[in-house]
């Protein structure tokens, strides 16, 4: 991995002129208008998992911070969950499905390889025949689709976008592998993004900036080998466990701390803000120890980091929007606050978004 590629900041850094006073960050003219969340009813506790694999509640809590996670019903799909989260985001945004002209879904557990889950959601929510597609960037998916939607809205050809991260990770977990099955859960989180008619270029509310990155040379530390064209589904591939998520947890952990720290710092400093200017960081909910190390690295107290992984585990592309919606509902984000969304995931991929609420 090239540590310098972690942020893209070498080419895009904001370098104030000598002696210049700190200016306000410049916005994109796009803002989050509403958020929504859905988690399945079934709660699977750590104690429940001790009946499946050789583990303990104490091990899971100490190493990850996770106490329980939600598991979708057998017939409940990523699209089902996305529809519920998306409908809630529309309601909170005060918009109707007919107002949306762009639907982007981030998921690594689509209902089917094709058609896209976004097309299923578009139909089920009763939208018009508008642009709909999926993006696969694993746990960074929501940051990726927020940036894609922001750029498409900025183009002037789209007005209101529904972006959704949704996952049924329980469907790709090996429930005999204690090193992975304890970590993940199911759910969906959504946001409606709109062009701000009056613009937000002068420190107003909205998305300010995003950094995205990827390093495919680390694709072998978190992946699912089967189901694509390299290992299509056969009786042998299923027996060999190729359709389950595989992970080198220790390697992922080390890289996650470094990348999320770098991306969060760069997005703030590149926009001429101090680290302490972030009222709230919404990190990908993978492991409480990763977030604690992020807090040490950024020298920010833990109450500046929103966490819900104790109750939901790691929900991949749904993780950041679920946490964002919860923070909004709990009144932890106030108008005018600077908020950083930051994530990393398989690919490896990573991203950070700076916004003003
Ligand atoms: C997975 C993770 C929790 C493991 O924690 P760790 O401290 O690195 O633990 P290790 O992998 O070194 O394993 C330590 C021991 O615990 C054991 N162990 C692993 N899972 C266990 C479990 N659920 N219960 C009990 N013991 C377990 C291992 O077998 C190992 O035993 P050994 O020393 O006898 O070989 C941690 O590495 C992690 O969170 N990594 C990041 C994962 C992640 O975020 N993935 C998603 C990215 S989007």
CSV table of C-alpha atoms and ligand atoms in Angstrom, one decimal:
chain,number,residue,atom,x,y,z
A,1,UNK,CA,0.0,0.0,0.0
A,2,UNK,CA,1.2,3.4,-0.8
A,3,UNK,CA,0.7,5.5,2.3
A,4,UNK,CA,0.7,8.7,0.3
A,5,UNK,CA,-2.3,7.6,-1.7
A,6,UNK,CA,-4.4,7.5,1.4
A,7,UNK,CA,-6.1,10.8,0.8
A,8,UNK,CA,-5.3,12.2,-2.6
A,9,UNK,CA,-4.3,15.3,-0.6
A,10,UNK,CA,-0.9,15.8,-2.3
A,11,UNK,CA,-2.7,17.0,-5.4
A,12,UNK,CA,-5.6,18.6,-3.8
A,13,UNK,CA,-4.4,20.2,-0.6
A,14,UNK,CA,-5.7,23.5,0.4
A,15,UNK,CA,-2.6,25.6,0.9
A,16,UNK,CA,-3.4,29.0,2.4
A,17,UNK,CA,-1.3,31.9,1.1
A,18,UNK,CA,1.4,33.0,3.6
A,19,UNK,CA,-0.2,35.2,6.2
A,20,UNK,CA,-3.7,34.5,4.9
A,21,UNK,CA,-6.5,34.4,7.5
A,22,UNK,CA,-8.5,31.2,7.7
A,23,UNK,CA,-11.3,31.2,5.2
A,24,UNK,CA,-14.6,29.4,5.3
A,25,UNK,CA,-14.7,26.1,3.5
A,26,UNK,CA,-16.4,26.2,0.1
A,27,UNK,CA,-19.5,24.1,-0.3
A,28,UNK,CA,-20.7,22.1,-3.2
A,29,UNK,CA,-24.3,23.4,-3.4
A,30,UNK,CA,-25.6,20.0,-2.3
A,31,UNK,CA,-27.0,19.2,1.1
A,32,UNK,CA,-28.5,16.2,3.0
A,33,UNK,CA,-32.2,16.9,3.3
A,34,UNK,CA,-33.3,13.9,5.3
A,35,UNK,CA,-32.0,10.6,6.6
A,36,UNK,CA,-33.6,7.3,7.3
A,37,UNK,CA,-32.8,3.9,8.8
A,38,UNK,CA,-34.1,0.4,9.1
A,39,UNK,CA,-32.9,-2.5,11.1
A,40,UNK,CA,-34.5,-6.0,11.2
A,41,UNK,CA,-36.4,-7.0,14.3
A,42,UNK,CA,-34.3,-10.1,15.2
A,43,UNK,CA,-31.5,-9.4,17.7
A,44,UNK,CA,-28.6,-11.9,17.9
A,45,UNK,CA,-26.6,-11.4,21.1
A,46,UNK,CA,-23.1,-12.5,21.7
A,47,UNK,CA,-24.5,-15.2,24.1
A,48,UNK,CA,-26.6,-16.5,21.2
A,49,UNK,CA,-23.4,-16.8,19.1
A,50,UNK,CA,-21.7,-18.9,21.8
A,51,UNK,CA,-24.2,-21.6,20.9
A,52,UNK,CA,-22.9,-21.6,17.3
A,53,UNK,CA,-19.1,-21.2,17.6
A,54,UNK,CA,-16.4,-21.5,20.3
A,55,UNK,CA,-16.5,-17.9,21.6
A,56,UNK,CA,-17.5,-15.8,24.6
A,57,UNK,CA,-19.4,-12.6,25.2
A,58,UNK,CA,-16.3,-11.3,27.0
A,59,UNK,CA,-14.0,-12.0,24.1
A,60,UNK,CA,-16.3,-10.3,21.6
A,61,UNK,CA,-16.9,-7.3,23.7
A,62,UNK,CA,-13.3,-6.8,24.7
A,63,UNK,CA,-11.9,-7.2,21.2
A,64,UNK,CA,-14.6,-5.5,19.2
A,65,UNK,CA,-17.1,-3.6,21.5
A,66,UNK,CA,-20.0,-5.5,19.8
A,67,UNK,CA,-22.7,-6.8,22.1
A,68,UNK,CA,-25.5,-7.7,19.6
A,69,UNK,CA,-26.4,-7.3,16.0
A,70,UNK,CA,-29.6,-7.4,13.9
A,71,UNK,CA,-30.3,-10.3,11.6
A,72,UNK,CA,-32.8,-10.1,8.7
A,73,UNK,CA,-35.6,-12.6,8.4
A,74,UNK,CA,-34.9,-15.5,6.0
A,75,UNK,CA,-37.2,-13.9,3.3
A,76,UNK,CA,-36.1,-10.3,4.0
A,77,UNK,CA,-33.7,-8.9,1.4
A,78,UNK,CA,-31.3,-6.0,1.0
A,79,UNK,CA,-33.9,-4.4,-1.3
A,80,UNK,CA,-36.6,-4.8,1.4
A,81,UNK,CA,-34.5,-3.1,4.0
A,82,UNK,CA,-33.4,-0.4,1.5
A,83,UNK,CA,-37.1,0.4,0.7
A,84,UNK,CA,-37.9,0.9,4.3
A,85,UNK,CA,-34.9,3.1,5.0
A,86,UNK,CA,-35.4,5.0,1.8
A,87,UNK,CA,-39.1,5.7,2.5
A,88,UNK,CA,-38.2,7.1,5.9
A,89,UNK,CA,-35.5,9.4,4.4
A,90,UNK,CA,-38.1,10.7,1.9
A,91,UNK,CA,-40.6,11.3,4.7
A,92,UNK,CA,-38.0,13.2,6.8
A,93,UNK,CA,-36.9,15.2,3.7
A,94,UNK,CA,-40.6,16.1,3.0
A,95,UNK,CA,-40.4,14.7,-0.5
A,96,UNK,CA,-42.4,12.2,-2.5
A,97,UNK,CA,-40.9,9.4,-4.6
A,98,UNK,CA,-41.9,11.4,-7.7
A,99,UNK,CA,-39.5,14.1,-6.6
A,100,UNK,CA,-36.5,11.8,-6.8
A,101,UNK,CA,-34.6,11.6,-10.1
A,102,UNK,CA,-31.6,9.6,-9.1
A,103,UNK,CA,-31.3,6.4,-7.0
A,104,UNK,CA,-28.0,4.9,-6.0
A,105,UNK,CA,-27.6,1.9,-3.7
A,106,UNK,CA,-24.3,0.7,-2.1
A,107,UNK,CA,-24.2,-2.9,-1.2
A,108,UNK,CA,-22.0,-6.1,-1.3
A,109,UNK,CA,-25.1,-8.2,-0.7
A,110,UNK,CA,-27.5,-7.3,-3.5
A,111,UNK,CA,-30.7,-9.3,-3.9
A,112,UNK,CA,-29.2,-10.7,-7.1
A,113,UNK,CA,-26.1,-10.2,-9.2
A,114,UNK,CA,-28.4,-8.4,-11.6
A,115,UNK,CA,-30.6,-6.4,-12.0
A,116,UNK,CA,-29.3,-3.8,-9.5
A,117,UNK,CA,-30.9,-3.5,-6.1
A,118,UNK,CA,-31.4,0.2,-7.0
A,119,UNK,CA,-33.8,-0.8,-9.8
A,120,UNK,CA,-35.8,-2.9,-7.4
A,121,UNK,CA,-35.9,0.0,-4.9
A,122,UNK,CA,-36.9,2.5,-7.6
A,123,UNK,CA,-39.8,0.2,-8.6
A,124,UNK,CA,-40.9,-0.6,-5.1
A,125,UNK,CA,-40.9,3.0,-3.9
A,126,UNK,CA,-43.1,3.9,-6.9
A,127,UNK,CA,-40.6,6.3,-8.5
A,128,UNK,CA,-40.7,7.3,-12.2
A,129,UNK,CA,-38.3,5.7,-14.7
A,130,UNK,CA,-35.3,7.6,-13.3
A,131,UNK,CA,-31.6,6.7,-13.3
A,132,UNK,CA,-30.9,3.9,-10.8
A,133,UNK,CA,-27.7,1.9,-10.2
A,134,UNK,CA,-25.6,0.1,-7.6
A,135,UNK,CA,-22.1,0.8,-6.5
A,136,UNK,CA,-19.9,-1.8,-4.9
A,137,UNK,CA,-17.3,-0.2,-2.6
A,138,UNK,CA,-18.0,-2.4,0.5
A,139,UNK,CA,-18.0,-0.5,3.8
A,140,UNK,CA,-16.9,2.7,2.0
A,141,UNK,CA,-20.0,2.4,-0.2
A,142,UNK,CA,-22.0,5.2,1.3
A,143,UNK,CA,-19.2,7.7,1.1
A,144,UNK,CA,-18.7,6.7,-2.6
A,145,UNK,CA,-22.4,7.1,-3.5
A,146,UNK,CA,-22.7,10.3,-1.6
A,147,UNK,CA,-19.8,11.7,-3.7
A,148,UNK,CA,-21.2,10.3,-7.0
A,149,UNK,CA,-24.7,11.7,-6.2
A,150,UNK,CA,-23.2,15.1,-5.2
A,151,UNK,CA,-21.3,15.4,-8.5
A,152,UNK,CA,-24.4,14.4,-10.5
A,153,UNK,CA,-26.6,16.9,-8.7
A,154,UNK,CA,-23.9,19.6,-9.2
A,155,UNK,CA,-24.0,18.9,-12.9
A,156,UNK,CA,-27.4,20.5,-12.9
A,157,UNK,CA,-29.0,17.5,-14.7
A,158,UNK,CA,-30.4,16.0,-11.4
A,159,UNK,CA,-32.3,17.6,-8.6
A,160,UNK,CA,-32.9,15.1,-5.7
A,161,UNK,CA,-31.1,11.9,-5.1
A,162,UNK,CA,-31.9,9.0,-2.8
A,163,UNK,CA,-28.7,7.2,-1.7
A,164,UNK,CA,-28.9,4.0,0.3
A,165,UNK,CA,-26.5,1.6,1.9
A,166,UNK,CA,-28.1,-1.7,2.6
A,167,UNK,CA,-26.7,-5.1,3.6
A,168,UNK,CA,-27.8,-8.6,4.5
A,169,UNK,CA,-24.3,-9.7,5.6
A,170,UNK,CA,-25.8,-12.6,7.5
A,171,UNK,CA,-26.3,-14.3,4.1
A,172,UNK,CA,-22.6,-14.4,3.3
A,173,UNK,CA,-21.1,-15.2,6.7
A,174,UNK,CA,-19.7,-18.6,7.6
A,175,UNK,CA,-21.5,-19.3,10.8
A,176,UNK,CA,-18.8,-21.8,11.7
A,177,UNK,CA,-16.0,-19.2,11.5
A,178,UNK,CA,-15.7,-17.4,14.8
A,179,UNK,CA,-13.2,-14.9,13.5
A,180,UNK,CA,-15.8,-13.3,11.2
A,181,UNK,CA,-19.4,-14.3,12.2
A,182,UNK,CA,-19.2,-12.3,15.4
A,183,UNK,CA,-18.5,-9.0,13.7
A,184,UNK,CA,-21.3,-8.3,11.2
A,185,UNK,CA,-25.0,-7.5,11.1
A,186,UNK,CA,-27.8,-6.5,8.8
A,187,UNK,CA,-29.6,-3.2,8.1
A,188,UNK,CA,-30.0,-0.2,5.8
A,189,UNK,CA,-29.5,3.5,6.0
A,190,UNK,CA,-30.5,6.2,3.6
A,191,UNK,CA,-30.2,9.9,2.8
A,192,UNK,CA,-31.9,12.3,0.4
A,193,UNK,CA,-29.5,14.8,-1.2
A,194,UNK,CA,-30.7,17.9,-2.9
A,195,UNK,CA,-29.3,20.8,-4.8
A,196,UNK,CA,-29.6,23.9,-2.5
A,197,UNK,CA,-31.4,26.5,-4.5
A,198,UNK,CA,-29.5,29.3,-2.9
A,199,UNK,CA,-26.2,27.5,-3.0
A,200,UNK,CA,-24.0,26.9,0.0
A,201,UNK,CA,-20.7,28.1,-1.3
A,202,UNK,CA,-20.0,30.5,1.6
A,203,UNK,CA,-19.9,28.4,4.6
A,204,UNK,CA,-23.6,27.5,4.5
A,205,UNK,CA,-25.0,24.0,5.1
A,206,UNK,CA,-24.3,21.1,2.9
A,207,UNK,CA,-21.6,18.8,1.6
A,208,UNK,CA,-18.3,20.6,1.6
A,209,UNK,CA,-15.7,18.1,0.3
A,210,UNK,CA,-15.0,14.4,-0.2
A,211,UNK,CA,-11.9,12.3,-0.4
A,212,UNK,CA,-12.1,8.8,-2.0
A,213,UNK,CA,-9.3,6.2,-2.4
A,214,UNK,CA,-8.7,2.6,-3.2
A,215,UNK,CA,-5.8,0.2,-3.2
A,216,UNK,CA,-6.5,-3.1,-5.0
A,217,UNK,CA,-3.2,-4.6,-4.0
A,218,UNK,CA,-4.8,-5.3,-0.6
A,219,UNK,CA,-7.8,-7.0,-2.2
A,220,UNK,CA,-6.8,-10.4,-0.7
A,221,UNK,CA,-7.3,-9.4,3.0
A,222,UNK,CA,-11.1,-9.0,2.8
A,223,UNK,CA,-13.1,-10.7,0.1
A,224,UNK,CA,-15.6,-13.3,-1.0
A,225,UNK,CA,-14.0,-15.6,-3.7
A,226,UNK,CA,-17.1,-17.2,-5.1
A,227,UNK,CA,-20.2,-16.1,-7.0
A,228,UNK,CA,-18.4,-14.1,-9.7
A,229,UNK,CA,-17.1,-15.3,-13.0
A,230,UNK,CA,-13.8,-16.6,-11.5
A,231,UNK,CA,-15.6,-19.1,-9.2
A,232,UNK,CA,-19.2,-19.4,-10.4
A,233,UNK,CA,-21.6,-21.2,-8.1
A,234,UNK,CA,-21.3,-25.0,-8.3
A,235,UNK,CA,-21.9,-27.7,-5.7
A,236,UNK,CA,-18.1,-27.9,-5.3
A,237,UNK,CA,-17.7,-24.1,-4.7
A,238,UNK,CA,-20.4,-24.1,-2.1
A,239,UNK,CA,-18.9,-27.1,-0.3
A,240,UNK,CA,-15.5,-25.4,-0.3
A,241,UNK,CA,-17.0,-22.3,1.4
A,242,UNK,CA,-16.2,-20.0,-1.5
A,243,UNK,CA,-19.4,-18.1,-1.0
A,244,UNK,CA,-18.5,-16.8,2.4
A,245,UNK,CA,-16.7,-13.6,3.4
A,246,UNK,CA,-13.0,-14.2,4.2
A,247,UNK,CA,-10.8,-11.8,6.2
A,248,UNK,CA,-7.4,-11.3,7.6
A,249,UNK,CA,-8.7,-9.3,10.6
A,250,UNK,CA,-5.3,-8.3,12.0
A,251,UNK,CA,-4.1,-6.8,8.7
A,252,UNK,CA,-7.5,-5.0,8.1
A,253,UNK,CA,-7.3,-3.6,11.6
A,254,UNK,CA,-3.8,-2.0,11.2
A,255,UNK,CA,-4.7,-0.4,7.8
A,256,UNK,CA,-8.1,0.8,9.0
A,257,UNK,CA,-6.6,2.8,11.9
A,258,UNK,CA,-4.1,4.5,9.6
A,259,UNK,CA,-6.4,5.2,6.7
A,260,UNK,CA,-9.4,6.5,8.7
A,261,UNK,CA,-7.1,8.7,10.7
A,262,UNK,CA,-5.4,10.1,7.6
A,263,UNK,CA,-8.6,10.6,5.7
A,264,UNK,CA,-10.3,12.4,8.6
A,265,UNK,CA,-7.4,14.7,9.2
A,266,UNK,CA,-6.9,15.5,5.5
A,267,UNK,CA,-10.5,16.4,4.9
A,268,UNK,CA,-10.5,18.9,7.7
A,269,UNK,CA,-7.0,20.4,7.2
A,270,UNK,CA,-7.4,20.6,3.4
A,271,UNK,CA,-10.5,22.7,4.0
A,272,UNK,CA,-8.7,25.0,6.4
A,273,UNK,CA,-10.4,23.6,9.5
A,274,UNK,CA,-8.7,22.4,12.7
A,275,UNK,CA,-9.4,18.8,13.9
A,276,UNK,CA,-11.3,20.2,16.8
A,277,UNK,CA,-13.7,22.0,14.5
A,278,UNK,CA,-15.5,18.7,13.8
A,279,UNK,CA,-18.5,18.7,16.1
A,280,UNK,CA,-19.0,15.0,15.3
A,281,UNK,CA,-17.2,12.3,13.4
A,282,UNK,CA,-19.4,9.4,12.1
A,283,UNK,CA,-16.9,6.6,11.6
A,284,UNK,CA,-17.5,3.2,9.9
A,285,UNK,CA,-18.7,1.0,12.8
A,286,UNK,CA,-16.2,-1.9,12.5
A,287,UNK,CA,-14.6,-2.1,15.9
A,288,UNK,CA,-14.6,0.1,19.0
A,289,UNK,CA,-10.8,-0.3,19.3
A,290,UNK,CA,-10.3,1.1,15.8
A,291,UNK,CA,-12.5,4.1,16.8
A,292,UNK,CA,-10.6,4.6,20.1
A,293,UNK,CA,-7.3,4.7,18.2
A,294,UNK,CA,-8.8,7.2,15.8
A,295,UNK,CA,-9.8,9.3,18.7
A,296,UNK,CA,-6.2,9.1,20.1
A,297,UNK,CA,-4.7,9.9,16.8
A,298,UNK,CA,-6.9,12.9,16.2
A,299,UNK,CA,-6.6,14.0,19.9
A,300,UNK,CA,-10.4,14.3,20.1
A,301,UNK,CA,-12.4,12.9,23.0
A,302,UNK,CA,-14.5,9.8,22.3
A,303,UNK,CA,-17.8,11.7,22.7
A,304,UNK,CA,-17.0,13.4,19.3
A,305,UNK,CA,-17.3,9.9,17.7
A,306,UNK,CA,-20.8,8.5,17.2
A,307,UNK,CA,-20.9,4.8,17.9
A,308,UNK,CA,-23.7,2.2,17.7
A,309,UNK,CA,-21.7,-0.9,16.9
A,310,UNK,CA,-22.4,-2.3,20.3
A,311,UNK,CA,-26.0,-2.8,19.1
A,312,UNK,CA,-25.6,-3.2,15.4
A,313,UNK,CA,-22.1,-4.6,14.7
A,314,UNK,CA,-20.6,-3.9,11.4
A,315,UNK,CA,-23.3,-3.4,8.7
A,316,UNK,CA,-20.8,-2.5,5.9
A,317,UNK,CA,-22.3,0.0,3.4
A,318,UNK,CA,-25.2,0.6,5.9
A,319,UNK,CA,-23.0,1.4,8.8
A,320,UNK,CA,-22.3,5.1,8.2
A,321,UNK,CA,-25.9,6.1,7.1
A,322,UNK,CA,-27.3,4.1,10.1
A,323,UNK,CA,-25.0,5.9,12.5
A,324,UNK,CA,-25.7,9.3,10.8
A,325,UNK,CA,-29.5,8.9,11.1
A,326,UNK,CA,-29.1,7.8,14.7
A,327,UNK,CA,-26.9,10.8,15.6
A,328,UNK,CA,-29.5,13.2,13.9
A,329,UNK,CA,-32.4,11.5,15.8
A,330,UNK,CA,-30.5,11.9,19.0
A,331,UNK,CA,-30.0,15.6,18.4
A,332,UNK,CA,-26.2,15.1,18.4
A,333,UNK,CA,-25.9,17.2,15.3
A,334,UNK,CA,-27.0,20.8,15.3
A,335,UNK,CA,-27.4,23.3,12.5
A,336,UNK,CA,-24.0,24.8,11.6
A,337,UNK,CA,-22.0,21.8,12.9
A,338,UNK,CA,-19.1,20.5,10.9
A,339,UNK,CA,-19.5,16.7,10.6
A,340,UNK,CA,-17.1,14.2,9.1
A,341,UNK,CA,-18.2,10.8,7.7
A,342,UNK,CA,-15.3,8.4,7.3
A,343,UNK,CA,-15.1,4.7,6.3
A,344,UNK,CA,-12.8,2.0,5.0
A,345,UNK,CA,-13.6,-1.4,3.6
A,346,UNK,CA,-12.8,-4.2,1.2
A,347,UNK,CA,-11.0,-3.3,-2.0
A,348,UNK,CA,-9.4,-1.8,-0.1
A,349,UNK,CA,-11.5,1.3,-0.4
A,350,UNK,CA,-11.8,4.4,1.8
A,351,UNK,CA,-13.4,7.8,1.9
A,352,UNK,CA,-14.2,10.8,4.0
A,353,UNK,CA,-16.9,13.4,3.6
A,354,UNK,CA,-16.9,16.8,5.3
A,355,UNK,CA,-20.3,18.5,5.6
A,356,UNK,CA,-22.0,21.3,7.5
A,357,UNK,CA,-25.4,20.5,9.0
B,1,LIG,C1,-11.2,-9.6,14.0
B,1,LIG,C2,-10.6,-9.0,15.2
B,1,LIG,C3,-11.7,-8.6,16.2
B,1,LIG,C4,-9.7,-10.0,15.9
B,1,LIG,O1,-9.1,-9.4,17.0
B,1,LIG,P1,-7.5,-9.7,17.2
B,1,LIG,O2,-7.2,-9.0,18.5
B,1,LIG,O3,-6.8,-9.1,16.0
B,1,LIG,O4,-7.4,-11.2,17.4
B,1,LIG,P2,-6.6,-12.2,16.5
B,1,LIG,O5,-7.1,-12.3,15.1
B,1,LIG,O6,-5.1,-11.9,16.7
B,1,LIG,O7,-6.9,-13.6,17.3
B,1,LIG,C5,-6.5,-13.8,18.6
B,1,LIG,C6,-6.9,-15.1,19.1
B,1,LIG,O8,-8.4,-15.0,19.2
B,1,LIG,C7,-9.0,-16.1,18.6
B,1,LIG,N1,-10.3,-15.7,18.1
B,1,LIG,C8,-10.7,-15.2,16.9
B,1,LIG,N2,-12.0,-15.0,16.9
B,1,LIG,C9,-12.4,-15.3,18.1
B,1,LIG,C10,-13.7,-15.3,18.7
B,1,LIG,N3,-14.8,-14.9,18.1
B,1,LIG,N4,-13.8,-15.8,20.0
B,1,LIG,C11,-12.8,-16.3,20.7
B,1,LIG,N5,-11.5,-16.3,20.2
B,1,LIG,C12,-11.4,-15.8,18.9
B,1,LIG,C13,-8.0,-16.4,17.4
B,1,LIG,O9,-8.2,-17.8,17.0
B,1,LIG,C14,-6.7,-16.2,18.0
B,1,LIG,O10,-6.4,-17.4,18.8
B,1,LIG,P3,-4.9,-17.9,18.8
B,1,LIG,O11,-4.0,-16.8,19.4
B,1,LIG,O12,-5.0,-19.1,19.6
B,1,LIG,O13,-4.5,-18.2,17.4
B,1,LIG,C15,-9.8,-7.7,14.8
B,1,LIG,O14,-8.6,-8.1,14.2
B,1,LIG,C16,-10.5,-6.8,14.0
B,1,LIG,O15,-11.5,-6.2,14.4
B,1,LIG,N6,-10.0,-6.5,12.8
B,1,LIG,C17,-10.7,-5.6,11.9
B,1,LIG,C18,-11.8,-6.4,11.2
B,1,LIG,C19,-12.7,-5.4,10.5
B,1,LIG,O16,-12.9,-4.3,10.9
B,1,LIG,N7,-13.3,-5.9,9.4
B,1,LIG,C20,-14.2,-5.2,8.6
B,1,LIG,C21,-13.6,-4.2,7.8
B,1,LIG,S1,-14.7,-3.2,6.9
